[in-house]
Amino acid sequence: MADKGRKRKGLMDELPEQAKQQKGDSEADPDGNAEENGEKNILSGFKTTTVLKDSALEKAVFLHGKLEDQEAVVILQKTPIREDTVAEIFSGCKLKLEMKNDIYSIYHLQPPAHLNVIKTTVICPATEHHVKKYQVQEHFLVEETGEDYLSITLPYIKEQRFSLQWVFNILEKKAEADRIVYEDSDKDVGFVLLPDMKWDQKQIHDLYLIAIVHQRDLKSLRDLTASHLPLLQNICTKGKAAILKRYGLPSSKLRIYFHYQPSYYHLHIHFTALSFDVPGCGVVRAHLLSDVIQNLQSDSHYYRKRTLSFPLRADDGLFSKFKQAERL
Ligand code: M7G
């Protein structure tokens, strides 16, 4: 019975007050009249050149095009339907019958405008890397030894990959300062915990936060040794506590992991809701923080020596480097 009662509760009811205050812009502008409120529609001039990916599963379309003569990537994604908005959807919608057969009927339901928001991510100016990142491509599994890392991967990531400006902006409070959920400002073991760009913060079901370390010389898992255990343990303990406090989600409902390879080579850790089958949480890319801690406890140089497997896209520059080195 208790469980049934809980199910009936809206998901937003489950978000504690503090978390509700952190929600996205559409809540501040429930009718979606941003333009009327003085916010310019920057996307009215967007010209699509290519559809990079059209994913029915993710309910998203990834577009490459031009925005005021600059290269841009725009991602349109339908957001999950929140349980606490269902009653309003039913009472305020326009309903059109599409098909009826015996006990089965299908309707075309148009919800009130403010409940019909499409999460829109704009990357502008976008680099060639961004365009490739979102393009559908064949993937190959690479087995990178410690030697391969030093001779192939490290030189490549030093000259390539994405800018880390957005990371430094967060650490220096030049961007997203109002979104920070928790910060430990210690220069050695400190970090900033905040919602990932992928999470619209509307429901806990798809909770996604990242912890970004204050240390600037750690690129990825490969740089970690036992000397970083205090940092990792600090993130693990304080990150979990902050999420429990803000969102009421216990650590038993969290998946906490690194990506290898990451897209951005400044050490960060992903905190996602276990209930959310998020892309990138599978065995070929994710390394659980708890496993990483244990591996470093048993061998300080574990991640310097181990062969690590990860998928690479056929058009990834790193893939070409592995081919040139005849490692594929
Ligand atoms: P990753 O493992 O380096 O790359 O994770 P991935 O994108 O292939 O997973 C970086 C994480 O940072 C991703 O989950 C991104 O969604 C997130 N992220 C990227 N940017 C540019 C931003 C940003 O500007 N703000 C926030 N809050 N998150 C970002």
Coordinates of C-alpha atoms and ligand atoms in Angstrom, one line a residue:
M1 CA 0.0 0.0 0.0
A2 CA 2.7 2.4 1.0
D3 CA 4.5 1.7 -2.3
K4 CA 1.3 2.4 -4.2
G5 CA 0.8 5.7 -2.5
R6 CA 4.4 6.6 -3.3
K7 CA 4.0 5.7 -7.0
R8 CA 1.0 8.0 -7.2
K9 CA 3.1 10.9 -5.9
G10 CA 4.4 13.2 -8.7
L11 CA 8.1 12.9 -9.4
M12 CA 8.6 16.6 -8.8
D13 CA 7.0 16.1 -5.4
E14 CA 9.9 13.8 -4.7
L15 CA 12.4 16.5 -5.5
P16 CA 13.3 18.3 -2.3
E17 CA 12.6 22.1 -2.1
Q18 CA 16.2 23.1 -2.7
A19 CA 16.4 20.9 -5.8
K20 CA 13.2 22.4 -7.1
Q21 CA 14.7 25.8 -7.0
Q22 CA 17.5 24.6 -9.2
K23 CA 15.3 23.5 -12.0
G24 CA 15.7 24.6 -15.6
D25 CA 14.6 27.8 -17.3
S26 CA 11.2 26.6 -18.5
E27 CA 10.1 26.7 -15.0
A28 CA 11.0 30.3 -14.6
D29 CA 9.1 30.9 -17.8
P30 CA 6.3 28.4 -17.6
D31 CA 4.5 29.6 -20.7
G32 CA 7.6 29.5 -22.8
N33 CA 7.3 33.1 -23.8
A34 CA 11.0 33.8 -23.7
E35 CA 10.9 35.9 -26.8
E36 CA 8.0 38.0 -25.5
N37 CA 10.0 38.4 -22.3
G38 CA 12.9 40.0 -24.2
E39 CA 14.9 36.8 -24.9
K40 CA 15.9 36.7 -28.6
N41 CA 15.2 33.5 -30.6
I42 CA 18.7 32.9 -31.7
L43 CA 17.6 29.7 -33.5
S44 CA 15.3 31.4 -36.0
G45 CA 18.3 31.9 -38.4
F46 CA 19.7 28.4 -38.0
K47 CA 20.3 26.6 -41.3
T48 CA 20.6 22.9 -41.2
T49 CA 23.3 21.4 -43.5
T50 CA 23.3 17.8 -42.2
V51 CA 21.3 15.6 -39.9
L52 CA 24.1 14.0 -37.9
K53 CA 21.9 11.5 -36.0
D54 CA 18.2 10.9 -35.8
S55 CA 17.6 8.7 -32.8
A56 CA 14.1 7.4 -32.1
L57 CA 15.4 5.7 -29.0
E58 CA 16.8 8.9 -27.5
K59 CA 13.9 10.9 -29.0
A60 CA 16.5 13.3 -30.3
V61 CA 17.8 14.8 -33.5
F62 CA 21.4 16.0 -33.8
L63 CA 21.8 18.8 -36.5
H64 CA 24.8 20.4 -38.0
G65 CA 24.4 23.8 -39.6
K66 CA 25.1 27.4 -39.6
L67 CA 24.1 30.0 -37.0
E68 CA 25.0 33.6 -38.1
D69 CA 27.7 32.2 -40.4
Q70 CA 29.3 30.1 -37.7
E71 CA 29.4 26.3 -37.6
A72 CA 26.9 25.0 -35.1
V73 CA 25.5 21.8 -33.7
V74 CA 22.0 21.8 -32.4
I75 CA 20.5 18.9 -30.4
L76 CA 16.7 18.8 -30.1
Q77 CA 15.5 16.3 -27.5
K78 CA 12.0 15.5 -26.1
T79 CA 12.1 15.4 -22.4
P80 CA 10.6 12.6 -20.2
I81 CA 7.0 13.1 -19.2
R82 CA 6.8 14.0 -15.6
E83 CA 4.2 12.1 -13.5
D84 CA 3.2 15.3 -11.6
T85 CA 2.2 17.0 -14.9
V86 CA -0.1 14.2 -16.2
A87 CA -3.3 15.6 -14.7
E88 CA -2.6 19.0 -16.3
I89 CA -1.8 17.4 -19.6
F90 CA -5.1 15.5 -19.6
S91 CA -7.2 18.5 -18.5
G92 CA -5.5 21.1 -20.8
C93 CA -4.8 19.1 -24.0
K94 CA -6.3 19.1 -27.4
L95 CA -7.3 15.5 -28.3
K96 CA -7.8 14.1 -31.8
L97 CA -8.8 10.5 -32.4
E98 CA -6.5 8.8 -34.9
M99 CA -7.8 5.2 -34.9
K100 CA -10.3 3.1 -33.0
N101 CA -10.7 -0.7 -33.2
D102 CA -12.7 -2.6 -30.7
I103 CA -11.2 -1.7 -27.2
Y104 CA -8.1 -0.1 -28.8
S105 CA -7.9 3.6 -29.6
I106 CA -5.0 5.9 -30.5
Y107 CA -5.2 9.7 -30.0
H108 CA -3.0 12.6 -31.1
L109 CA -2.6 14.6 -27.9
Q110 CA -1.4 18.1 -28.0
P111 CA -0.4 19.2 -24.4
P112 CA -0.5 22.8 -23.1
A113 CA 2.5 24.6 -24.6
H114 CA 4.5 24.8 -21.4
L115 CA 4.4 21.1 -21.0
N116 CA 5.6 20.5 -24.5
V117 CA 9.2 21.7 -24.2
I118 CA 12.0 20.4 -26.3
K119 CA 15.4 20.5 -24.6
T120 CA 17.7 22.3 -27.0
T121 CA 21.5 22.2 -26.7
V122 CA 23.4 24.6 -28.9
I123 CA 27.1 24.3 -29.5
C124 CA 28.4 27.4 -31.4
P125 CA 31.0 27.8 -32.8
A126 CA 31.2 24.0 -33.1
T127 CA 34.5 22.4 -34.1
E128 CA 35.0 19.5 -36.5
H129 CA 35.4 17.3 -33.3
H130 CA 31.9 18.3 -32.1
V131 CA 30.4 17.5 -35.5
K132 CA 32.1 14.1 -35.5
K133 CA 31.1 13.4 -31.9
Y134 CA 27.4 13.4 -32.7
Q135 CA 27.6 11.7 -36.2
V136 CA 26.6 8.1 -36.5
Q137 CA 29.7 6.1 -37.2
E138 CA 31.0 2.6 -37.1
H139 CA 32.9 1.8 -33.9
F140 CA 35.9 -0.4 -33.2
L141 CA 37.2 -1.8 -29.9
V142 CA 40.8 -0.7 -29.2
E143 CA 42.9 -2.5 -26.6
E144 CA 45.4 0.1 -25.3
T145 CA 48.4 -1.1 -23.3
G146 CA 50.3 1.1 -20.9
E147 CA 52.9 1.4 -23.6
D148 CA 50.3 2.4 -26.3
Y149 CA 49.1 5.1 -24.0
L150 CA 52.5 6.7 -23.7
S151 CA 53.5 6.3 -27.4
I152 CA 50.1 6.8 -29.2
T153 CA 47.4 8.2 -27.1
L154 CA 49.2 10.7 -24.9
P155 CA 50.9 12.6 -27.8
Y156 CA 47.6 12.6 -29.6
I157 CA 45.5 14.0 -26.8
K158 CA 48.2 16.7 -26.0
E159 CA 47.7 18.2 -29.4
Q160 CA 44.0 17.3 -30.1
R161 CA 40.7 17.0 -28.4
F162 CA 38.2 19.5 -27.1
S163 CA 38.9 22.8 -25.4
L164 CA 38.6 22.7 -21.6
Q165 CA 37.4 26.3 -21.3
W166 CA 34.0 25.3 -20.1
V167 CA 35.6 23.3 -17.3
F168 CA 37.8 26.2 -16.2
N169 CA 34.8 28.5 -16.3
I170 CA 33.0 26.2 -13.9
L171 CA 36.0 25.9 -11.5
E172 CA 36.5 29.7 -11.6
K173 CA 32.8 30.4 -11.2
K174 CA 32.6 32.2 -14.6
A175 CA 29.8 30.0 -15.7
E176 CA 27.1 27.8 -14.1
A177 CA 28.0 29.0 -10.6
D178 CA 24.4 29.1 -9.7
R179 CA 24.1 25.4 -10.6
I180 CA 26.7 24.1 -8.2
V181 CA 25.3 21.5 -5.9
Y182 CA 28.4 21.1 -3.8
E183 CA 32.0 22.3 -3.7
D184 CA 35.0 21.3 -1.7
S185 CA 37.5 24.1 -2.6
D186 CA 40.7 22.2 -1.3
K187 CA 43.3 22.4 -4.1
D188 CA 44.4 18.8 -3.7
V189 CA 41.2 16.8 -2.8
G190 CA 38.6 19.4 -3.8
F191 CA 36.0 19.3 -6.5
V192 CA 32.9 20.9 -7.9
L193 CA 29.7 18.8 -8.2
L194 CA 27.0 20.1 -10.5
P195 CA 24.3 18.9 -12.9
D196 CA 25.6 17.6 -16.2
M197 CA 24.6 19.5 -19.3
K198 CA 22.6 16.4 -20.4
W199 CA 20.3 16.6 -17.4
D200 CA 17.3 18.9 -17.5
Q201 CA 16.9 18.6 -13.7
K202 CA 13.1 18.0 -14.0
Q203 CA 13.0 14.5 -12.6
I204 CA 15.3 12.3 -10.5
H205 CA 14.7 9.3 -12.7
D206 CA 17.5 10.5 -15.1
L207 CA 19.6 12.3 -12.6
Y208 CA 23.1 13.1 -14.0
L209 CA 25.8 15.1 -12.2
I210 CA 29.5 15.5 -12.7
A211 CA 32.2 16.0 -10.2
I212 CA 35.1 18.1 -11.6
V213 CA 38.4 18.0 -9.7
H214 CA 40.2 21.2 -8.8
Q215 CA 43.6 19.7 -9.7
R216 CA 44.5 20.7 -13.2
D217 CA 47.1 18.1 -14.1
L218 CA 44.9 15.0 -14.1
K219 CA 43.7 14.1 -17.6
S220 CA 42.0 10.7 -17.1
L221 CA 42.1 7.4 -15.3
R222 CA 45.6 6.8 -16.7
D223 CA 47.1 9.5 -14.5
L224 CA 45.8 8.1 -11.3
T225 CA 48.0 6.4 -8.7
A226 CA 47.5 5.5 -5.0
S227 CA 48.5 9.1 -4.2
H228 CA 45.1 10.2 -5.6
L229 CA 43.1 7.9 -3.3
P230 CA 42.3 10.8 -0.8
L231 CA 40.9 12.8 -3.7
L232 CA 38.8 9.9 -5.0
Q233 CA 37.6 8.9 -1.6
N234 CA 36.7 12.5 -0.8
I235 CA 34.6 12.8 -4.0
C236 CA 33.0 9.4 -3.3
T237 CA 31.9 10.3 0.2
K238 CA 31.1 14.0 -0.2
G239 CA 29.5 13.5 -3.6
K240 CA 27.1 10.8 -2.4
A241 CA 26.2 12.9 0.8
A242 CA 25.5 16.0 -1.3
I243 CA 23.2 14.1 -3.7
L244 CA 21.4 12.5 -0.8
K245 CA 20.9 15.9 0.9
R246 CA 19.8 17.8 -2.3
Y247 CA 17.8 15.1 -4.1
G248 CA 17.1 12.5 -1.5
L249 CA 18.7 9.8 -3.6
P250 CA 20.8 7.3 -1.6
S251 CA 24.1 6.0 -2.9
S252 CA 22.5 2.6 -3.5
K253 CA 20.6 4.2 -6.3
L254 CA 23.7 5.8 -7.9
R255 CA 26.1 4.7 -10.6
I256 CA 29.5 6.6 -10.1
Y257 CA 32.1 6.2 -12.8
F258 CA 34.8 7.5 -15.1
H259 CA 34.8 7.3 -18.8
Y260 CA 37.8 6.0 -20.6
Q261 CA 38.4 7.5 -23.1
P262 CA 36.7 10.7 -21.9
S263 CA 35.8 13.4 -24.4
Y264 CA 37.3 16.1 -22.1
Y265 CA 40.8 15.5 -20.6
H266 CA 40.3 17.1 -17.2
L267 CA 39.5 14.5 -14.5
H268 CA 35.8 14.3 -13.8
I269 CA 33.4 11.6 -12.4
H270 CA 29.9 10.9 -13.6
F271 CA 27.1 10.4 -11.0
T272 CA 24.0 9.0 -12.7
A273 CA 20.8 7.5 -11.4
L274 CA 20.9 3.7 -11.5
S275 CA 17.4 3.7 -13.0
F276 CA 18.7 5.6 -16.0
D277 CA 20.1 3.6 -18.8
V278 CA 22.4 6.4 -19.9
P279 CA 24.6 6.0 -23.0
G280 CA 28.2 5.5 -22.0
C281 CA 27.5 3.6 -18.8
G282 CA 28.3 0.2 -20.3
V283 CA 31.4 -2.0 -19.8
V284 CA 33.3 -0.7 -22.8
R285 CA 33.5 2.9 -21.5
A286 CA 32.6 3.2 -17.8
H287 CA 34.9 2.4 -14.9
L288 CA 33.2 2.4 -11.5
L289 CA 34.7 4.7 -9.0
S290 CA 34.6 2.0 -6.3
D291 CA 36.5 -0.4 -8.6
V292 CA 39.1 2.3 -9.4
I293 CA 39.6 2.9 -5.7
Q294 CA 40.1 -0.8 -5.0
N295 CA 42.4 -1.3 -7.9
L296 CA 44.6 1.6 -6.8
Q297 CA 44.6 0.3 -3.3
S298 CA 46.0 -3.1 -4.4
D299 CA 48.4 -1.6 -7.0
S300 CA 49.4 2.1 -7.1
H301 CA 50.4 1.8 -10.8
Y302 CA 47.4 -0.2 -11.9
Y303 CA 46.1 2.3 -14.4
R304 CA 49.7 3.0 -15.7
K305 CA 50.2 -0.6 -16.6
R306 CA 46.8 -2.2 -17.5
T307 CA 45.5 -2.7 -20.9
L308 CA 42.3 -0.7 -21.2
S309 CA 39.7 -1.4 -23.8
F310 CA 37.5 1.3 -25.3
P311 CA 35.5 1.9 -28.5
L312 CA 36.7 4.4 -31.1
R313 CA 34.9 5.8 -34.1
A314 CA 36.3 5.0 -37.5
D315 CA 36.8 8.7 -38.2
D316 CA 38.5 9.4 -34.9
G317 CA 42.0 10.7 -35.3
L318 CA 43.1 8.4 -32.5
F319 CA 41.8 5.5 -34.4
S320 CA 44.1 6.4 -37.3
K321 CA 47.0 6.7 -34.9
F322 CA 46.4 3.2 -33.7
K323 CA 46.1 1.9 -37.3
Q324 CA 49.4 3.7 -38.3
A325 CA 51.1 2.1 -35.3
E326 CA 49.7 -1.3 -36.5
R327 CA 47.9 -1.8 -33.2
L328 CA 44.6 -2.5 -35.0
Ligands
M7G1 P1 33.2 12.8 -20.9 O1 33.3 11.5 -20.4 O2 34.5 13.6 -21.0 O3 32.5 12.9 -22.4 O4 32.2 13.6 -20.0 P2 31.2 12.5 -23.0 O5 30.5 13.8 -23.4 O6 31.6 11.7 -24.2 O7 30.4 11.7 -22.0 C1 32.0 15.0 -20.0 C2 30.7 15.3 -19.4 O8 30.6 16.7 -19.3 C3 29.5 14.8 -20.3 O9 28.6 14.1 -19.6 C4 28.9 16.1 -20.8 O10 27.5 16.1 -21.0 C5 29.3 17.1 -19.7 N1 29.4 18.5 -20.2 C6 30.0 18.9 -21.4 N2 30.0 20.3 -21.5 C7 30.6 21.0 -22.6 C8 29.4 20.7 -20.3 C9 29.1 22.0 -19.9 O11 29.3 23.1 -20.5 N3 28.4 22.1 -18.7 C10 28.1 21.0 -17.9 N4 27.5 21.1 -16.8 N5 28.4 19.7 -18.4 C11 29.0 19.6 -19.6

